[in-house]
Coordinates of C-alpha atoms in Angstrom, one line a residue:
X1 CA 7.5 89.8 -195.9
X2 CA 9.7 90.0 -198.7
X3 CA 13.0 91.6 -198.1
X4 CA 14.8 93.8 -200.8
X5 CA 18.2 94.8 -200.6
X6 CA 19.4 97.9 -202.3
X7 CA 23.4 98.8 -201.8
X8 CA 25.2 102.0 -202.9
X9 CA 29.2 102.4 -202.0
X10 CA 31.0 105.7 -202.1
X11 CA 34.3 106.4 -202.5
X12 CA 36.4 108.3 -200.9
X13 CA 37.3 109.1 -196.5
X14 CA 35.7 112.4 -196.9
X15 CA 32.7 111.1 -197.9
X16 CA 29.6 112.2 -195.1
X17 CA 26.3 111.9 -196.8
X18 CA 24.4 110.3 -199.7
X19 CA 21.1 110.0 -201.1
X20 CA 19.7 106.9 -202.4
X21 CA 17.5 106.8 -205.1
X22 CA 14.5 104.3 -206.6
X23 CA 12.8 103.4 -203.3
X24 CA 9.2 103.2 -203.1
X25 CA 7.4 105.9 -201.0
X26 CA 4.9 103.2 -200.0
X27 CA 7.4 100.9 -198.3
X28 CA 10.0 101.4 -194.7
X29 CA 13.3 100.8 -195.3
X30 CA 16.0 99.9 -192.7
X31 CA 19.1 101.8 -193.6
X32 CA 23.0 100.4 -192.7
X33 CA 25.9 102.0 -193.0
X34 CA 29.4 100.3 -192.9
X35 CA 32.9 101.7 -193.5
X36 CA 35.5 99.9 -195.8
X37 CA 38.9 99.4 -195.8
X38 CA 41.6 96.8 -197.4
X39 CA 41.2 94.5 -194.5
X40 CA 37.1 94.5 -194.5
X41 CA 33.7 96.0 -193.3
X42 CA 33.2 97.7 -189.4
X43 CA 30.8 95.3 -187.8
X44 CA 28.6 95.5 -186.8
X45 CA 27.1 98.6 -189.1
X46 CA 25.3 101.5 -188.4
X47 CA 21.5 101.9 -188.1
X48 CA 20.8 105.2 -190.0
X49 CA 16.8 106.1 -189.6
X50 CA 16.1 107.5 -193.3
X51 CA 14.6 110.7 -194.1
X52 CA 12.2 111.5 -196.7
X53 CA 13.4 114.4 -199.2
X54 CA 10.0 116.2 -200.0
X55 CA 11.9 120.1 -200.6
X56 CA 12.0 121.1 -203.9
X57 CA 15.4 122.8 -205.0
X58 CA 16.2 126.2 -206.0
X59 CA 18.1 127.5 -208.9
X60 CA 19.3 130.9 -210.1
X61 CA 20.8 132.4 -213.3
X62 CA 24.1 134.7 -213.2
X63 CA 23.4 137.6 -215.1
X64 CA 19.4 137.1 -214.9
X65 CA 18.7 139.2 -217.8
X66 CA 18.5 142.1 -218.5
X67 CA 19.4 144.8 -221.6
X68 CA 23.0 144.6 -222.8
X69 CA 25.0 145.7 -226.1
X70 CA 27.1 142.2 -226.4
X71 CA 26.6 138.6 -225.8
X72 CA 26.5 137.4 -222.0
X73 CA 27.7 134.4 -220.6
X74 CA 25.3 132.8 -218.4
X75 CA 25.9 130.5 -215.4
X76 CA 22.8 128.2 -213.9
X77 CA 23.0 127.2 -209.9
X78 CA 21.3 124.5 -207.9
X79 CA 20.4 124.9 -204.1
X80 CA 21.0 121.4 -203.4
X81 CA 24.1 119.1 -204.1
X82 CA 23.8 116.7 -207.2
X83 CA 20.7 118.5 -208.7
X84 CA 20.3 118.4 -212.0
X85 CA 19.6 121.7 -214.0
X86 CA 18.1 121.7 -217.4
X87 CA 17.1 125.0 -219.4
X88 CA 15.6 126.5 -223.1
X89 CA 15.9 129.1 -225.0
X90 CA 12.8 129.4 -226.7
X91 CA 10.7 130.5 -223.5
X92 CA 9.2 127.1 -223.1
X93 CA 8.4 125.2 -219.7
X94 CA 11.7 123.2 -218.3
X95 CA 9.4 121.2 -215.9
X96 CA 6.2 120.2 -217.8
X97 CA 2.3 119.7 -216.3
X98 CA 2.9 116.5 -215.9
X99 CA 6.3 117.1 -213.9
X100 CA 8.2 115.8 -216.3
X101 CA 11.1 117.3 -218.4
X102 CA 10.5 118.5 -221.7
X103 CA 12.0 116.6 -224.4
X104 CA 13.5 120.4 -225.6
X105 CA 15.3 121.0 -222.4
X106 CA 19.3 121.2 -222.5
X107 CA 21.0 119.6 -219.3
X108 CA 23.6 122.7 -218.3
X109 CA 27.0 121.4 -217.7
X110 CA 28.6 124.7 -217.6
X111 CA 28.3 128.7 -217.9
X112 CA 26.9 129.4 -221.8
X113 CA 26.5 132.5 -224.5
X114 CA 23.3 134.0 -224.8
X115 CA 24.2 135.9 -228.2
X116 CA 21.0 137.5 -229.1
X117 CA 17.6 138.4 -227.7
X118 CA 16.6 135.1 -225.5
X119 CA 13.6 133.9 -223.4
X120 CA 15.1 131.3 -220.7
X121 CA 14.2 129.6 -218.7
X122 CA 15.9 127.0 -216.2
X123 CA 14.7 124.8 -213.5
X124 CA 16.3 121.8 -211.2
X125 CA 15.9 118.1 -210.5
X126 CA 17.4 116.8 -207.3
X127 CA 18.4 113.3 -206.7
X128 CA 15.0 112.6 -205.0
X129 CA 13.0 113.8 -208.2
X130 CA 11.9 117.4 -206.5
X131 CA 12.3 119.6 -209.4
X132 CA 12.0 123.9 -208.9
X133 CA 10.2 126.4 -210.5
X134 CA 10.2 127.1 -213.9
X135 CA 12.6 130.2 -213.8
X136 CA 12.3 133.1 -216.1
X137 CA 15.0 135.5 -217.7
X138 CA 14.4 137.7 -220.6
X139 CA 18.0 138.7 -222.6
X140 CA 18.0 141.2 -225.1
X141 CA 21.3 141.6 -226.8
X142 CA 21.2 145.2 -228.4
X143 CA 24.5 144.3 -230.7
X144 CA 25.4 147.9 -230.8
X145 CA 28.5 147.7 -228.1
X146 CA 30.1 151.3 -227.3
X147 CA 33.1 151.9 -225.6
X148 CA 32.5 153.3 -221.7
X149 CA 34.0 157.3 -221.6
X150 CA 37.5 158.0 -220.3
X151 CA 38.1 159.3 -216.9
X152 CA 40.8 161.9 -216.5
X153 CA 43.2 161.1 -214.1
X154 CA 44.5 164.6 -212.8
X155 CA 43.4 168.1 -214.1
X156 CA 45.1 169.2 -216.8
X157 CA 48.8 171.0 -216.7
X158 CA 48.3 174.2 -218.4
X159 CA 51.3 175.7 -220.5
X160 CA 52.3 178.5 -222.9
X161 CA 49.3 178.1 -225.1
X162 CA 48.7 174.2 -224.3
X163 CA 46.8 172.2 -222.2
X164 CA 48.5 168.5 -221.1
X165 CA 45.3 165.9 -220.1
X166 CA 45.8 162.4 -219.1
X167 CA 42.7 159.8 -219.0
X168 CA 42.5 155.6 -218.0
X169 CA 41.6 153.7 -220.9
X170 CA 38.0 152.9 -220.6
X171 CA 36.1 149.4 -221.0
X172 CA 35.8 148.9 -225.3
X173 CA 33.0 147.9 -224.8
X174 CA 32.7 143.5 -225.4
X175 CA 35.7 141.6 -224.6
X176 CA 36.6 141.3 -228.4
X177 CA 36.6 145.2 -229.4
X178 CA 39.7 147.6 -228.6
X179 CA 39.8 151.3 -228.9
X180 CA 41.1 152.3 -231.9
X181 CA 41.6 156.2 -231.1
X182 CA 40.6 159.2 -229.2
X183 CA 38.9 162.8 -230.0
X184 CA 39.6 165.5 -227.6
X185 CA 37.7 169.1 -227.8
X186 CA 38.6 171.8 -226.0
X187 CA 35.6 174.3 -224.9
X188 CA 36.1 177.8 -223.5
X189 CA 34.6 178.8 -220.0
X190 CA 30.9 179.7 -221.4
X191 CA 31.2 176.0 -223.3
X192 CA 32.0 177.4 -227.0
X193 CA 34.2 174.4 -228.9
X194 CA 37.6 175.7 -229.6
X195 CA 38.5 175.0 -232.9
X196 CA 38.8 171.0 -234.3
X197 CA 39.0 168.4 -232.1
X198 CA 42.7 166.8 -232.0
X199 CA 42.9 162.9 -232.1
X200 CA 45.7 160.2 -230.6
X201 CA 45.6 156.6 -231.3
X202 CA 43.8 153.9 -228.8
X203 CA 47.0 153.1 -227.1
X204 CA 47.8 156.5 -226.4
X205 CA 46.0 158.5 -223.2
X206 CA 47.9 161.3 -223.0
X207 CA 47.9 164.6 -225.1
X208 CA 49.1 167.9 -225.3
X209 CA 46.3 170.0 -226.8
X210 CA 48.0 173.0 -228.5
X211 CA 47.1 176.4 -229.7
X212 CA 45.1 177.9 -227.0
X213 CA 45.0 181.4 -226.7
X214 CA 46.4 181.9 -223.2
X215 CA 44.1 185.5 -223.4
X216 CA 40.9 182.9 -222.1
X217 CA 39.8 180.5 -219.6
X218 CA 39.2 176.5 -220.5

């Protein structure tokens, strides 16, 4: 019969695998491998029995959803070497019916913002033309980012009438915001607020707190 053949050269010594595409599923192939250098081929080659890729990838999303005050950047994975991943935003199918890709898909090439409330979904295509799932991830993007709350560092030092606290700076919050200040409030033992709370600035995290009566617990 009629002999067809098909050729594929990689580059590079640590090259150990490939995966050749466009074969017919109908037909037997006879596979060779040779290695080349400057001076030529190895001869004679290497009879490599082929073997059929018939698993279908896997793919995941990093976050995978979930409720959140600011925009998240998202990053797609692929099981398998050299798979393709595709993905929308609109919550429509990746992989269609048919097995195709939809003509609305996005190929990924890289971790992306998901800025407000987003249905996505992702899927993969590996070199052999298995494709995944149709992966799911609802975002929603609440826009209404508060700072995390301080954590003291140490009890505070009491003094004549003061109170000296210390706290780490918390998370703002998104990777754009700062803190612009703090309110401390001191309380008595049975939880009644003494007096006005005292303010610092954001880059402060220390304070004095003054005027206590040194007659009570706090």
């Amino acid at each position: 019969g009629e002999q067809v053949e098909i050729g594929k050269r990689i580059s590079g010594q640590a090259a150990t695998g490939t995966t050749i595409t466009g074969l017919d599923p109908t037909q037997a192939y006879d596979v060779y491998v040779v290695a080349v250098s400057s001076i030529g081929e190895t001869f004679p080659a290497a009879t490599v029995a082929p073997a059929t890729d018939i698993t279908d990838p896997t793919v995941s999303a990093n976050p995978n959803g979930g409720s959140t005050a600011v925009a998240q950047e998202v990053t797609l994975t692929a099981s398998e070497p050299g798979a393709e991943i595709y993905y929308t935003t609109d919550g429509s199918d990746v992989i269609m019916s048919g097995g195709g890709i939809a003509d609305s898909a996005t190929r990924y090439t890289g971790p992306f913002s998901i800025a407000a409330t987003t249905n996505l979904v992702y899927a993969a295509i590996d070199p052999s033309g298995n494709a995944s799932d149709n992966m799911r991830a609802t975002f929603t993007i609440t826009n209404d980012p508060v700072p995390a709350a301080p954590t003291f560092t140490a009890a505070p030092v009491a003094g004549k009438g003061t109170a000296t606290v210390t706290w780490t700076a918390p998370d703002a919050g998104g990777t754009d915001l700062t803190i612009t200040g703090y309110s401390v409030q001191a309380y008595t033992a049975d939880g009644t607020a003494f007096g006005s709370p005292q303010t610092v600035d954001g880059d402060v995290t220390t304070l004095e707190y003054g005027g206590l009566s040194r007659a009570s617990w706090w």
